[in-house]
XYZ file of N, CA and C in Angstrom:
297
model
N 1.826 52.158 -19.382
C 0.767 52.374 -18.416
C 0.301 51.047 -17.809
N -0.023 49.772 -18.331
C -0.043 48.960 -17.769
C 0.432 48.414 -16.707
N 2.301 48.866 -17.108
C 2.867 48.003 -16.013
C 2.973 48.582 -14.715
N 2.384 49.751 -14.924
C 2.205 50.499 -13.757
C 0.719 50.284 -13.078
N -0.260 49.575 -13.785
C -1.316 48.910 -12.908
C -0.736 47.922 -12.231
N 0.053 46.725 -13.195
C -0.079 46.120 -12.410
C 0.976 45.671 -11.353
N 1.895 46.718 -11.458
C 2.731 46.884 -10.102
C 1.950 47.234 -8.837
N 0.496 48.117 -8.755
C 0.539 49.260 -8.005
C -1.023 48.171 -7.093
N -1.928 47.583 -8.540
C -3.025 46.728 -8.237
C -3.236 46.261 -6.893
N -2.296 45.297 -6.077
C -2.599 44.807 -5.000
C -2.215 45.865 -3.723
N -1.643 46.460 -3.450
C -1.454 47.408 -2.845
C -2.439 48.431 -3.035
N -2.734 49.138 -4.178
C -4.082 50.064 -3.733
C -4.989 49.010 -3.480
N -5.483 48.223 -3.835
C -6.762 47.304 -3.234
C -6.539 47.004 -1.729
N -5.052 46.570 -1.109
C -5.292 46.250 0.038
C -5.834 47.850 1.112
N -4.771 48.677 0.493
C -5.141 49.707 1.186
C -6.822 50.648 0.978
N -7.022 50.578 -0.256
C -8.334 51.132 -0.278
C -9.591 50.179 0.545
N -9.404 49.146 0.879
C -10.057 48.050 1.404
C -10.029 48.272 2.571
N -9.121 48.560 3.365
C -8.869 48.694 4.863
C -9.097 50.386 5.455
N -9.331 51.342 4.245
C -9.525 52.768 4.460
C -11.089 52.569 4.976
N -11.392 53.303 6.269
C -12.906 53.547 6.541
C -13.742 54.321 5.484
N -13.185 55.235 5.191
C -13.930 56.270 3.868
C -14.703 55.182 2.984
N -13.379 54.294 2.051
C -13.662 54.048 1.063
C -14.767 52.635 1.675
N -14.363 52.160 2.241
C -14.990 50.843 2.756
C -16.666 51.377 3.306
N -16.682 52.637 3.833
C -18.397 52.704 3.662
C -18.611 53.130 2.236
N -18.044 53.645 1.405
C -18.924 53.268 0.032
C -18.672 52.570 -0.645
N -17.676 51.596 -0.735
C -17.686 50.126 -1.164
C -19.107 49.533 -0.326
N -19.017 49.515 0.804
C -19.873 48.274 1.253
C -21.920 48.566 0.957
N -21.956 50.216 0.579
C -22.809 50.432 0.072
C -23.510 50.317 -1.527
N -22.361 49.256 -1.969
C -22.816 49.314 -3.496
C -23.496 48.113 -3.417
N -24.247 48.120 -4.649
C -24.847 46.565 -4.860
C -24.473 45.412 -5.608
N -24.573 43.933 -5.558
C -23.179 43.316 -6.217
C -23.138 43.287 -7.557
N -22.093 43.779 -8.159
C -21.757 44.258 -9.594
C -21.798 46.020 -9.889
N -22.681 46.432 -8.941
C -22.479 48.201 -8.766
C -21.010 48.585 -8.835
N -20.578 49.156 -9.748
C -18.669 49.716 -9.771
C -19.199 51.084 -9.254
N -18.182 51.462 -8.322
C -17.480 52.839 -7.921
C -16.266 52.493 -8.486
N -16.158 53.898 -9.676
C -15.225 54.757 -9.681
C -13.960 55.643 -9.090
N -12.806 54.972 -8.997
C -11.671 55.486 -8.178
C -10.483 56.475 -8.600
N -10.898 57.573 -9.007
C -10.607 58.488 -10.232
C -8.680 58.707 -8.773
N -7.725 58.764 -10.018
C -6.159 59.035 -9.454
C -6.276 60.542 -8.616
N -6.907 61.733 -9.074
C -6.876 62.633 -8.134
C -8.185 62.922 -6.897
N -8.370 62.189 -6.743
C -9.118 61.632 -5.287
C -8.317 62.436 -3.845
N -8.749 63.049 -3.534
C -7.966 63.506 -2.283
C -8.066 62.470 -0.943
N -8.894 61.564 -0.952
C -9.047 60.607 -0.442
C -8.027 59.131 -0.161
N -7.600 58.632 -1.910
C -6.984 58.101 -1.666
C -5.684 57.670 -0.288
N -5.758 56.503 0.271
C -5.121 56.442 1.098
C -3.470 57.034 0.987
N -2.412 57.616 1.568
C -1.190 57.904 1.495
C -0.146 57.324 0.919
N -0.124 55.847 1.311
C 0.837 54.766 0.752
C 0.662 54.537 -0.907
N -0.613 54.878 -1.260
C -0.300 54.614 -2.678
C -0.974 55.810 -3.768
N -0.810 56.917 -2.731
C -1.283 58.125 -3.457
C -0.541 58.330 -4.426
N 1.019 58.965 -3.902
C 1.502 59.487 -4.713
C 2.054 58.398 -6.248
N 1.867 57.382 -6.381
C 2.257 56.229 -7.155
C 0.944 56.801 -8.285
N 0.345 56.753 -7.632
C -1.509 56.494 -8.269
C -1.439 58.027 -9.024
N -1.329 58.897 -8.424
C -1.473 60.216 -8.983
C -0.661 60.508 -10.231
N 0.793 60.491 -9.903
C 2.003 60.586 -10.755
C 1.969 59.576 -11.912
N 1.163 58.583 -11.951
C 0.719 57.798 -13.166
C -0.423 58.389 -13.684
N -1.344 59.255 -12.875
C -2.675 59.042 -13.216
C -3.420 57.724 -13.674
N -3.183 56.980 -12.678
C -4.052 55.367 -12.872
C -5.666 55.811 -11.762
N -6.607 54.645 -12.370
C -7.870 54.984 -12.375
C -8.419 53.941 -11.816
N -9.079 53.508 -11.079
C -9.664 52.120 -10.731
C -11.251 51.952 -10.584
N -11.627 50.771 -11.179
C -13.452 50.347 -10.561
C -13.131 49.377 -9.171
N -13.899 49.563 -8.617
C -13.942 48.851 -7.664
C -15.733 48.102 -7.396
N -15.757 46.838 -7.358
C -17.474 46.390 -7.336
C -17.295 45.272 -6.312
N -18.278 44.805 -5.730
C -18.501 43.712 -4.546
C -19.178 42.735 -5.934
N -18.365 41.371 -5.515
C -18.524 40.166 -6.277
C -18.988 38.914 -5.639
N -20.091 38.072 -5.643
C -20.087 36.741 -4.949
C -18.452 35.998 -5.489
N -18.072 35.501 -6.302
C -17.304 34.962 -6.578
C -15.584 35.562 -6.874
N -14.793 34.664 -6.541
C -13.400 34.963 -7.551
C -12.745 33.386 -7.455
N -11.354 33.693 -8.422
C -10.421 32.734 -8.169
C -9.409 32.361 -6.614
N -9.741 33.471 -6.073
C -9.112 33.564 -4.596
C -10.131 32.573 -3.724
N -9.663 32.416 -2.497
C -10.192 31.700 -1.885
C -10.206 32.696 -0.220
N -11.832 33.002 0.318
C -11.866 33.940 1.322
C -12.433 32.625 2.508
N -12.979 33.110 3.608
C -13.285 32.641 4.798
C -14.416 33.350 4.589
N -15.552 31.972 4.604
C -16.634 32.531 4.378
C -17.513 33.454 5.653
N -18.046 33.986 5.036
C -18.687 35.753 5.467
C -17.888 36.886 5.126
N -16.507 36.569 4.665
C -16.345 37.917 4.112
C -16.548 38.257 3.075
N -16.803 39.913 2.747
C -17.317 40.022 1.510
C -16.315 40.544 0.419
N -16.279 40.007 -0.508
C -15.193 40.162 -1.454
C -14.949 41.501 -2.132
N -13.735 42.625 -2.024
C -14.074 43.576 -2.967
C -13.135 43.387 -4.323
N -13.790 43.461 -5.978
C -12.963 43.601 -6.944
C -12.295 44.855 -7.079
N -11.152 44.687 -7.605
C -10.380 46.192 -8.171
C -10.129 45.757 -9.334
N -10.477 46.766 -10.439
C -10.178 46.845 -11.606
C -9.273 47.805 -12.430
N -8.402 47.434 -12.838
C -7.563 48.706 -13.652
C -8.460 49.651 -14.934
N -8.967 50.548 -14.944
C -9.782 51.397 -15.180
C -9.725 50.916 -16.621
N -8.281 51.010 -17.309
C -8.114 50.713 -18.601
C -7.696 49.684 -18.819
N -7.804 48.748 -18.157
C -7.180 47.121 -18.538
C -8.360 46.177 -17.676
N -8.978 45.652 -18.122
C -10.222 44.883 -17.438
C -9.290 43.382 -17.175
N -7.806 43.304 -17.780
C -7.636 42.081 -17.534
C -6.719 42.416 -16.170
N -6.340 42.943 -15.450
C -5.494 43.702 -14.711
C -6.858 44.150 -13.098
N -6.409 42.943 -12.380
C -7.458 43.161 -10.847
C -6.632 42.808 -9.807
N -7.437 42.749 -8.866
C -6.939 42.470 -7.510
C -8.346 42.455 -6.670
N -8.329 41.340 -5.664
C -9.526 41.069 -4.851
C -9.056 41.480 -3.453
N -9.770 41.836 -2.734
C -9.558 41.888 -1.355
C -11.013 40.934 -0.475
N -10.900 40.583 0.580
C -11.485 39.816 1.740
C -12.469 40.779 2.633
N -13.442 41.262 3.045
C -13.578 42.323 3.762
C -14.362 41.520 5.046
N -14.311 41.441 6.029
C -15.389 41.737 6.973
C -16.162 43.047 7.181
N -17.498 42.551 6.886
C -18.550 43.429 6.907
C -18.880 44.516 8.399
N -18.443 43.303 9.552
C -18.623 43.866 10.781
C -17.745 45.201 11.118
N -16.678 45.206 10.234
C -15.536 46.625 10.553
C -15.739 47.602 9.289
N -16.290 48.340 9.756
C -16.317 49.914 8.316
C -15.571 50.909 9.177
């Protein structure tokens, strides 16, 4: 199960990041607030549905001041977390101005 987070990690983050759905309730949390990204989500974006489902992988997702990545400041950072592996993430970059 792992290695199936962390094959799948940067790809659902980029895509859940760039989905309008998810990106207005990402950008409505508060920083360290996790939403919950449960695998049968009908939501989930297409490209990494069926990956996500057929594993049943699970993700947190929380807005962070900080990471090891390096953004252009004003954007706001989103974490992804592998539901069952806290060591297992992926960050994305967001501009706030596009939901």
């Amino acid at each position: 199960m792992k290695e199936e987070y962390k094959y799948i990690i940067s790809d659902a983050a980029m895509e859940i990041s760039i989905d309008s759905y998810w990106r207005n309730k990402i950008f409505k949390l508060k920083e360290h607030e996790k939403l919950k990204i449960e695998y049968d989500d009908d939501k989930i974006p297409s490209y990494v549905k069926k990956y996500i489902l057929n594993n049943k992988l699970s993700f947190y997702v929380e807005i962070v001041s900080e990471c090891e990545e390096d953004y252009d400041e004003g954007l706001v950072i989103f974490k992804f977390t592998a539901a069952e592996y806290s060591d297992i993430y992926a960050f994305s970059g967001n501009n706030p101005d596009i939901v």
